[in-house]
Amino acid sequence: MNNDRINNNGHKKLIGMQINKIKKKNLEEGGENESSKKVQNSEVNNKIEKIVSITNNHHDKKNYKTNNNLYAKNFQQNNHINVKNTQQNKNNNKDVKSEIVYKISVCVDGKVKMQPSNGEVAAFLSTKTNAEYFHKNKEWVFGAEHFAEVEKILRLNKCNFTRPPTGVMRIVMENARKIKSKDLDESPELKGGIFDKLMPFQKRGVEFALSKEGKVLLADEMGLGKTLQALAIAWYYRKEWPLLIVSPASLLHTWKDAVESFLFVYAVVVREKADLGGEVSIISYDLVSKHIVDLETQGYKVIICDECHNIKTANAKRTQSLLPLLQDAKRCVMVSGTPALSRPIELFSIFQALCKGLFRNQHEYGMRYCDGKRGYNNSYDYKGNSNTCELTYIMENKFMIRRTKEDVLKELPQKTRKQIQLKVEDESGGKATKIEKTVNTIASHYFIDTKENSGGAKKYNKYNKNEKNVSDDVMEQYRTAAHLKKDVVTKYIKGLMEMDRKFLVFAHHSVMMDAIEQCVQNMGVRYIKIDGKTTVKKRHKYVEMFQEDEYCKVGILSLTAASTGLTLTAANLVVFAELYWNPGTLMQAEDRIHRIGQKSDVEAHYIVCSGTIDSVVWPYLIKKLNVLQKLGVGENNLKNVGVGTDTGKTLRDYVE
């Protein structure tokens, strides 16, 4: 543009010089009369037009030549740039071989898996004796000692791949080294006192904890005596006391009795600051936040954390208060028969307590093991599950021991489950039919998880009130189900009492519990009732009454207030009047009767009514138990449950 401006200025200057020259010449020649002046002016104008025309033609030719030269130059430059970019693209295509992402993960047995296969990696692994290729899945399974070389090959070839976190691979390599060198931990001698009260499998649990230097998750199935094992571990480290026990408020006195019975040590239940300072202090989760400063001052090095799934929510106040205390403890015994009630993200706080630093943050854990996905407002959804075999390996080799009753108590009575299908009586002018249509809509929008609609945030995760994310229509149907079911449930309960059965019945809503209580009272049967309003002292009294009084036939219990910490083995039948969203809660409730001390075969009856939210919750429970089973922290026995139907004639077909 500047060159154009210069050329135009030069053009104007040249014309001006020519005009001035002509005018000067005409003045010198002179001419007095007007006619001669007109002739002279006419000649001047003609000459000027001729000069301008010639100059313009010359300028146009010059510009045309200049523009052609510029065009050619620009074309050459652009062509050179295009050729250069094309070459760079070819080089880039060489750098990134393809869009394939190679996935490396750890198997349950500690070996490493890579999927799919890769030519360079295959050439290396094919020469190793402890590497095997599985054609069906197009994957290599190889010893952990080859991981570093495989990773190096993938990096050198600029391949895209995912791999386990560094801390996880450190655990895998350390275990591989111990197995190879046979450098296994020796079991300490456990004799005398509380150790003599341990059954063989319980002693193995204590030995496992000691091999992990007192940082352990006791995840045995409910009813296998985790309390006794936890106290034995704490007693082994008694020189490092004082001991702190954290438990739900409903179990404070259960722990006090256990400490004083097995260890012969006085234990104090903490209510206020003045209660701290003893050799053994027992405090509820609810009071930890209130007394956290005083607890930190005590400097506890040995802590038992009972029902540790209570800290499953990472951003909860109780978790944020308690976690630093657990991390600072030299020995930390976490206890729970259901460490994850429904999904892997619930285990993250336990990882933080027992092996701080294994994962950089919750995001790394969530993306690796919870099928993390970006949600709304740049947040992430960690409600799925992924790499479950790897996660199971880490837990079992780093801190968790879990045994089921089938594993260790062959002589324990059998437990059978039955789905009792009852039909809701539609006496409300078609209301039940309308509700059934609503339930079907809820199922299709919130709980059905198919591959076709798996994109984005999964809608079925909008289910748990504890997570504050249940839609109003789902919860409304849950409450409505209690009203619709209460008549058929009480009819069923009445039939059990007529057969003189001793049993527990679990419910969630007060309308259901009140209806059952009224039914029992009308039958004149002695009973106990434990819900959220029952004080700790009364709970203790009611449990003793149910266990010792043969005429006390019915226990009416709240699913949320009485599913843990109670031993009610005097009964051998448990009835679920209502279902619940967390499968772990149901399993815990079952094991109030199926535990050490039970002499008879145990039955669990689940009442499921079509046309209510039950038809959605039941398949959902089976789905979530499948996830927990893969993680090794739960068993899915509901999928093989038997089915009974209320015929209106007799109940013996599915009770006896």
CSV table of C-alpha atoms in Angstrom, one decimal, residues 232-425:
chain,number,residue,atom,x,y,z
A,232,ALA,CA,-7.1,-57.6,69.3
A,233,ILE,CA,-5.2,-55.5,66.8
A,234,ALA,CA,-5.5,-52.4,69.1
A,235,TRP,CA,-4.3,-54.6,72.1
A,236,TYR,CA,-1.2,-55.7,70.2
A,237,TYR,CA,-0.2,-52.0,70.0
A,238,ARG,CA,-1.3,-51.1,73.5
A,239,LYS,CA,2.1,-49.6,74.3
A,240,GLU,CA,1.1,-46.8,71.9
A,241,TRP,CA,-2.2,-46.0,73.5
A,242,PRO,CA,-4.4,-44.0,74.4
A,243,LEU,CA,-7.0,-45.7,72.1
A,244,LEU,CA,-9.7,-43.8,70.3
A,245,ILE,CA,-12.8,-45.6,68.9
A,246,VAL,CA,-15.1,-43.7,66.5
A,247,SER,CA,-18.5,-45.3,65.9
A,248,PRO,CA,-22.1,-44.4,65.1
A,249,ALA,CA,-24.0,-43.1,68.2
A,250,SER,CA,-26.2,-46.2,68.3
A,251,LEU,CA,-23.1,-48.4,68.9
A,252,LEU,CA,-21.2,-46.5,71.5
A,253,HIS,CA,-22.3,-48.7,74.4
A,254,THR,CA,-21.8,-51.8,72.4
A,255,TRP,CA,-18.2,-50.9,72.0
A,256,LYS,CA,-17.9,-49.9,75.7
A,257,ASP,CA,-19.2,-53.4,76.7
A,258,ALA,CA,-16.8,-55.1,74.2
A,259,VAL,CA,-13.7,-53.2,75.5
A,260,GLU,CA,-14.5,-53.9,79.1
A,261,SER,CA,-15.5,-57.6,78.5
A,262,PHE,CA,-12.5,-58.6,76.3
A,263,LEU,CA,-9.7,-56.2,77.4
A,264,PHE,CA,-10.8,-55.6,81.0
A,265,VAL,CA,-10.1,-51.9,80.5
A,266,TYR,CA,-12.4,-49.1,81.5
A,267,ALA,CA,-13.7,-47.2,78.5
A,268,VAL,CA,-15.3,-43.7,78.5
A,269,VAL,CA,-18.1,-42.7,76.2
A,270,VAL,CA,-17.3,-39.1,75.2
A,271,ARG,CA,-20.1,-36.6,75.5
A,272,GLU,CA,-18.1,-33.4,76.4
A,273,LYS,CA,-14.5,-32.2,76.6
A,274,ALA,CA,-14.0,-33.4,80.2
A,275,ASP,CA,-14.6,-37.0,79.1
A,276,LEU,CA,-11.4,-37.1,77.1
A,277,GLY,CA,-8.1,-38.2,78.5
A,278,GLY,CA,-8.8,-41.8,79.5
A,279,GLU,CA,-7.0,-44.9,78.3
A,280,VAL,CA,-9.9,-45.7,75.9
A,281,SER,CA,-12.3,-43.1,74.6
A,282,ILE,CA,-15.3,-43.8,72.5
A,283,ILE,CA,-16.9,-41.0,70.5
A,284,SER,CA,-19.6,-40.8,67.8
A,285,TYR,CA,-19.1,-39.4,64.3
A,286,ASP,CA,-21.5,-36.6,65.1
A,287,LEU,CA,-19.3,-35.3,67.9
A,288,VAL,CA,-16.0,-35.5,66.2
A,289,SER,CA,-16.4,-32.2,64.4
A,290,LYS,CA,-17.4,-30.5,67.7
A,291,HIS,CA,-14.4,-31.8,69.7
A,292,ILE,CA,-11.8,-32.0,66.8
A,293,VAL,CA,-9.4,-29.5,68.5
A,294,ASP,CA,-9.4,-31.4,71.8
A,295,LEU,CA,-9.0,-34.7,70.0
A,296,GLU,CA,-6.0,-33.5,68.1
A,297,THR,CA,-4.5,-32.3,71.4
A,298,GLN,CA,-4.7,-35.9,72.7
A,299,GLY,CA,-2.4,-37.1,69.9
A,300,TYR,CA,-4.0,-40.5,69.3
A,301,LYS,CA,-1.7,-43.0,67.6
A,302,VAL,CA,-4.1,-45.9,67.7
A,303,ILE,CA,-7.6,-45.4,66.3
A,304,ILE,CA,-10.5,-47.8,65.5
A,305,CYS,CA,-13.0,-46.4,63.0
A,306,ASP,CA,-16.2,-48.5,63.0
A,307,GLU,CA,-18.7,-48.5,60.2
A,308,CYS,CA,-16.2,-46.4,58.3
A,309,HIS,CA,-18.5,-46.0,55.3
A,310,ASN,CA,-19.8,-43.1,57.4
A,311,ILE,CA,-17.0,-41.0,55.9
A,312,LYS,CA,-17.7,-42.0,52.3
A,313,THR,CA,-18.5,-38.4,51.2
A,314,ALA,CA,-15.2,-36.6,50.8
A,315,ASN,CA,-16.6,-33.1,51.2
A,316,ALA,CA,-18.8,-33.9,54.2
A,317,LYS,CA,-17.9,-32.0,57.4
A,318,ARG,CA,-17.4,-35.2,59.5
A,319,THR,CA,-15.0,-36.6,56.8
A,320,GLN,CA,-13.0,-33.4,56.6
A,321,SER,CA,-12.7,-33.2,60.4
A,322,LEU,CA,-11.8,-36.9,61.0
A,323,LEU,CA,-9.5,-37.6,58.0
A,324,PRO,CA,-6.5,-35.6,59.3
A,325,LEU,CA,-6.8,-37.4,62.7
A,326,LEU,CA,-6.8,-40.8,60.9
A,327,GLN,CA,-3.9,-39.9,58.7
A,328,ASP,CA,-1.8,-38.8,61.7
A,329,ALA,CA,-2.4,-42.0,63.6
A,330,LYS,CA,0.3,-44.6,63.5
A,331,ARG,CA,-2.2,-47.5,63.6
A,332,CYS,CA,-5.6,-47.1,62.0
A,333,VAL,CA,-8.2,-49.9,61.9
A,334,MET,CA,-11.1,-49.2,59.6
A,335,VAL,CA,-14.1,-51.5,60.1
A,336,SER,CA,-17.0,-52.1,57.8
A,337,GLY,CA,-18.9,-55.1,56.3
A,338,THR,CA,-19.9,-52.7,53.5
A,339,PRO,CA,-17.1,-50.2,52.9
A,340,ALA,CA,-18.8,-49.1,49.6
A,341,LEU,CA,-22.6,-49.1,49.8
A,342,SER,CA,-23.1,-48.6,46.1
A,343,ARG,CA,-20.1,-47.3,44.1
A,344,PRO,CA,-16.3,-47.1,44.0
A,345,ILE,CA,-16.1,-43.4,44.7
A,346,GLU,CA,-17.2,-44.1,48.2
A,347,LEU,CA,-13.9,-45.9,48.9
A,348,PHE,CA,-11.7,-42.8,48.2
A,349,SER,CA,-11.8,-41.5,51.8
A,350,ILE,CA,-10.7,-44.9,53.1
A,351,PHE,CA,-7.7,-44.8,50.7
A,352,GLN,CA,-6.9,-41.3,52.0
A,353,ALA,CA,-7.0,-42.5,55.6
A,354,LEU,CA,-4.9,-45.6,55.1
A,355,CYS,CA,-2.5,-44.7,52.4
A,356,LYS,CA,-2.3,-40.9,51.9
A,357,GLY,CA,-0.5,-39.9,48.7
A,358,LEU,CA,-1.3,-43.1,46.7
A,359,PHE,CA,-3.4,-40.9,44.5
A,360,ARG,CA,-2.7,-37.2,43.8
A,361,ASN,CA,-6.3,-36.2,44.3
A,362,GLN,CA,-9.9,-37.3,44.0
A,363,HIS,CA,-9.9,-36.4,40.3
A,364,GLU,CA,-7.1,-38.9,39.5
A,365,TYR,CA,-8.9,-41.6,41.4
A,366,GLY,CA,-12.3,-40.7,39.9
A,367,MET,CA,-11.1,-40.7,36.3
A,368,ARG,CA,-9.3,-44.0,36.7
A,369,TYR,CA,-11.7,-46.1,38.8
A,370,CYS,CA,-15.1,-44.3,38.6
A,371,ASP,CA,-15.4,-43.9,34.8
A,372,GLY,CA,-15.1,-40.1,35.4
A,373,LYS,CA,-16.9,-37.9,32.9
A,374,ARG,CA,-17.2,-34.1,32.5
A,375,GLY,CA,-20.6,-32.9,33.6
A,376,TYR,CA,-22.2,-29.5,33.8
A,377,ASN,CA,-20.4,-26.3,34.8
A,378,ASN,CA,-16.9,-27.9,34.4
A,379,SER,CA,-17.7,-30.4,37.2
A,380,TYR,CA,-17.0,-34.1,36.9
A,381,ASP,CA,-19.3,-37.1,37.5
A,382,TYR,CA,-17.6,-40.0,39.4
A,383,LYS,CA,-20.6,-42.2,39.9
A,384,GLY,CA,-19.6,-45.0,37.5
A,385,ASN,CA,-17.0,-47.7,37.8
A,386,SER,CA,-13.9,-48.7,35.7
A,387,ASN,CA,-10.7,-50.8,36.1
A,388,THR,CA,-12.4,-52.7,38.9
A,389,CYS,CA,-9.9,-55.6,38.9
A,390,GLU,CA,-7.0,-53.1,39.4
A,391,LEU,CA,-8.8,-51.4,42.3
A,392,THR,CA,-9.6,-54.8,43.9
A,393,TYR,CA,-5.9,-55.7,43.6
A,394,ILE,CA,-4.8,-52.5,45.3
A,395,MET,CA,-7.1,-52.9,48.2
A,396,GLU,CA,-6.4,-56.5,48.8
A,397,ASN,CA,-2.6,-56.1,48.7
A,398,LYS,CA,-2.4,-52.7,50.4
A,399,PHE,CA,-4.9,-52.8,53.3
A,400,MET,CA,-8.1,-54.8,52.9
A,401,ILE,CA,-9.0,-58.3,54.2
A,402,ARG,CA,-12.5,-59.6,53.5
A,403,ARG,CA,-14.0,-63.0,54.1
A,404,THR,CA,-17.6,-64.2,53.7
A,405,LYS,CA,-19.5,-66.6,55.9
A,406,GLU,CA,-19.3,-69.2,53.1
A,407,ASP,CA,-15.5,-68.9,53.2
A,408,VAL,CA,-14.8,-69.4,56.8
A,409,LEU,CA,-17.9,-70.7,58.6
A,410,LYS,CA,-18.9,-73.9,56.8
A,411,GLU,CA,-21.0,-74.8,59.9
A,412,LEU,CA,-22.9,-71.6,59.9
A,413,PRO,CA,-26.6,-72.1,59.1
A,414,GLN,CA,-27.8,-71.5,55.6
A,415,LYS,CA,-29.4,-68.2,54.5
A,416,THR,CA,-32.1,-68.2,51.8
A,417,ARG,CA,-33.8,-65.2,50.2
A,418,LYS,CA,-37.3,-65.0,48.7
A,419,GLN,CA,-39.0,-62.2,46.7
A,420,ILE,CA,-42.6,-62.1,48.0
A,421,GLN,CA,-44.7,-60.7,45.1
A,422,LEU,CA,-47.8,-59.1,46.5
A,423,LYS,CA,-50.5,-57.2,44.5
A,424,VAL,CA,-51.6,-53.8,45.7
A,425,GLU,CA,-55.4,-53.6,46.0
